[in-house]
């Protein structure tokens, strides 16, 4: 969907966003009908040139009439392209269906195979109406990849006989047994055409230089088949060629003939393979689309249930007209996206071109050697055995499932192989659930019990035996590396802990989710952590046990929690444990509206100084609760002469501040709480994170920093740069200041710290990109909107003068708005946050080092907007002078 630029008006900028029409509102004039974008026309031609030879080759491989491949390609393009839920997916005869279709033709004949295709289409319609498309994606990727690999092996072995000039047999074993005899009776002309086809197919995409870029615009499959056809025609070789009988004699679907159980199994197999391949293809197309800025907003995500309905309708039409089964095809779909398609018109137009070719190009198609088509399909079969898929399943320890599924499909059949793979996958999952590794060692007088895997009743005997090997009266650390614990394991651990602490020992429970340290005198945390693990909660969830308070508190001395039970990554709660509120003299509780003692009051925590650079990486960030408070930019109307230590609310009756952003010496509680919190954070880093990153940091210390980009963002504590960019130590050179501002170069009284960081990053570190990142709810932008002329020139307001051009840009009716794809800005603050990113990029281009690097092509500039409440990042695309911020999805190109 496209983002429309709102109509301009002469009102103040505060009210402009209220008049912004919704992105989905109808345009002022009706759209033109039957409008086809030029990009769709060029993409459809590219897809057609790939689909034509592949459709003929797949029909040849199945033993069906060659026209059946063209019928399926046309039905897939026109019907599935129009009705499907994935606009850019191209459907047609798929190599993944070759084995299934060939087996059906061998058993039941062609007309019954067409009837099975129609019944499979009806089954897909029923599944689409039941809205179960997402359920099909629950199949293990190892099973899907194994199924495709088995089909690829079957195709390659069968087509090898045609490449050698022979005829394939009905099964892989029969083809393998007949291969020696076929090698003894090779037809040189067929082999020569096959070798030429494979050579062109392999070498055409690898031609270097500018000439190679121009040549690659023509699909390699078309070049390979055309080259072999031209060579065969010029040399006059005696070869078997494509034979397309008259369409008047083309066989259509008939009533199914055969055993009912066999027909039902055939329908089930065809439905399964067609549906899974099409749905996985739609997901893969979504990932390709997400990787192209601007296209995802126009196309949108796939509707998988609608895609299933479209595939079912296409199979009904194809089967009725005597065509092969239809499914989404990865090669043609990726070519469609990469060729620049922007709507479903490209898919439909490719279907029209197939119909035209089938009616008008029959004399040309009959010049194609069958050996060339066989070589093309054999190459496709070999590519279906993906080394990348093998590496992926090996990394996830699912290679057994992959191998069993592949061998099952090769030697038993597609349905049998898939069922065998599912059985093995379930067995592997049960084995992992039941298998638990428990070890015990001693380091410096501390006993460590490591539990790797899920802790169920099956592991209780070994767990109990290991725990009773720990000497009495010692300190024990129990590490749980798993996400599930059943009731039997929970009771066993709890009973042992009670027994061990009763004999003078201490116990500590840790793990990927635990941040709890307990002693014999504080059992609540241990038991609460056990209970939390026993629920099988997901990572990141912690149990907050009630904090203990000192029984005999001196009069006037506030009471605080002695133990923090937060995991190092609970920033989502701003580190708000269930601390008891401070108790003033007299025992009266503090005001329940008071902020926690370890959290600065809004507007009192000092933001990072403008232009401060910081390193980025796991374990090096600010511990939750100790960093800058969200909204660190104070309200301009606040009393800025108030001492930070007195800004928070006071306890009733005493005047003692409980919220001290920067406590003064002698305040007692604030200093003690902040100090202990800082110490806990550092201790957690040294214990949990430092051992994991020490090797990498040692390497960086030796080699020096080599960041790939400069990341300039706001000082707001809610922006964790390493988290939202998935970066580690040494990846980002980070500059943070209030409002993510870039002072223009040469400005009087400019801030040299930001300019120095930019110069150092570009000229010394040689970063390849610079990103300016704004965010929602920015206090600096709110302060700009609320600023009044003539007010006191405080340090904050002097710094915010660098944001005035952003304010002026937003108020300028002659400039287009910066905007978000898919929706209008929520309010004037968000509009200013977006505009500020665009304006600061202009300031950035004015710096000499940046301008020079841009001219040399050594640097890229990016704008980014992070919506804190939605945890959604948007990247700036230079659609016009205002700029469009497009949402970033899951752009995993591995599929």
Short mmCIF file of C-alpha atoms in Angstrom, two decimals, residues 547-550 553 557-561 575-584 587-599 651-652 658-659 669 673:
data_model
loop_
_atom_site.label_atom_id
_atom_site.label_comp_id
_atom_site.label_asym_id
_atom_site.label_seq_id
_atom_site.Cartn_x
_atom_site.Cartn_y
_atom_site.Cartn_z
CA UNK A 547 11.38 -8.79 49.89
CA UNK A 548 12.39 -9.14 53.50
CA UNK A 549 12.73 -6.11 55.72
CA UNK A 550 14.82 -5.67 58.78
CA UNK A 553 14.66 -0.69 62.21
CA UNK A 557 15.80 5.03 59.35
CA UNK A 558 13.99 3.92 56.26
CA UNK A 559 13.77 0.26 55.48
CA UNK A 560 14.69 -1.09 52.05
CA UNK A 561 14.83 -4.46 50.40
CA UNK A 575 13.76 -2.85 37.40
CA UNK A 576 10.72 -2.50 39.69
CA UNK A 577 11.00 -5.44 42.04
CA UNK A 578 8.46 -5.92 44.79
CA UNK A 579 10.46 -3.67 47.11
CA UNK A 580 8.82 -2.50 50.31
CA UNK A 581 8.27 1.23 50.35
CA UNK A 582 10.46 3.25 52.69
CA UNK A 583 9.06 3.46 56.19
CA UNK A 584 9.51 6.83 57.91
CA UNK A 587 6.10 3.38 61.17
CA UNK A 588 3.69 5.07 58.76
CA UNK A 589 4.00 3.78 55.23
CA UNK A 590 5.12 6.08 52.48
CA UNK A 591 2.73 7.49 49.92
CA UNK A 592 1.87 4.64 47.53
CA UNK A 593 2.26 7.03 44.61
CA UNK A 594 5.93 7.57 45.41
CA UNK A 595 8.46 6.26 42.93
CA UNK A 596 10.61 3.28 44.03
CA UNK A 597 13.72 4.30 45.89
CA UNK A 598 16.03 2.93 43.23
CA UNK A 599 14.34 4.70 40.36
CA UNK A 651 8.10 10.98 53.05
CA UNK A 652 5.16 12.25 55.06
CA UNK A 658 12.81 9.03 48.75
CA UNK A 659 13.42 9.62 45.05
CA UNK A 669 18.94 5.44 51.74
CA UNK A 673 20.22 1.70 47.33
#
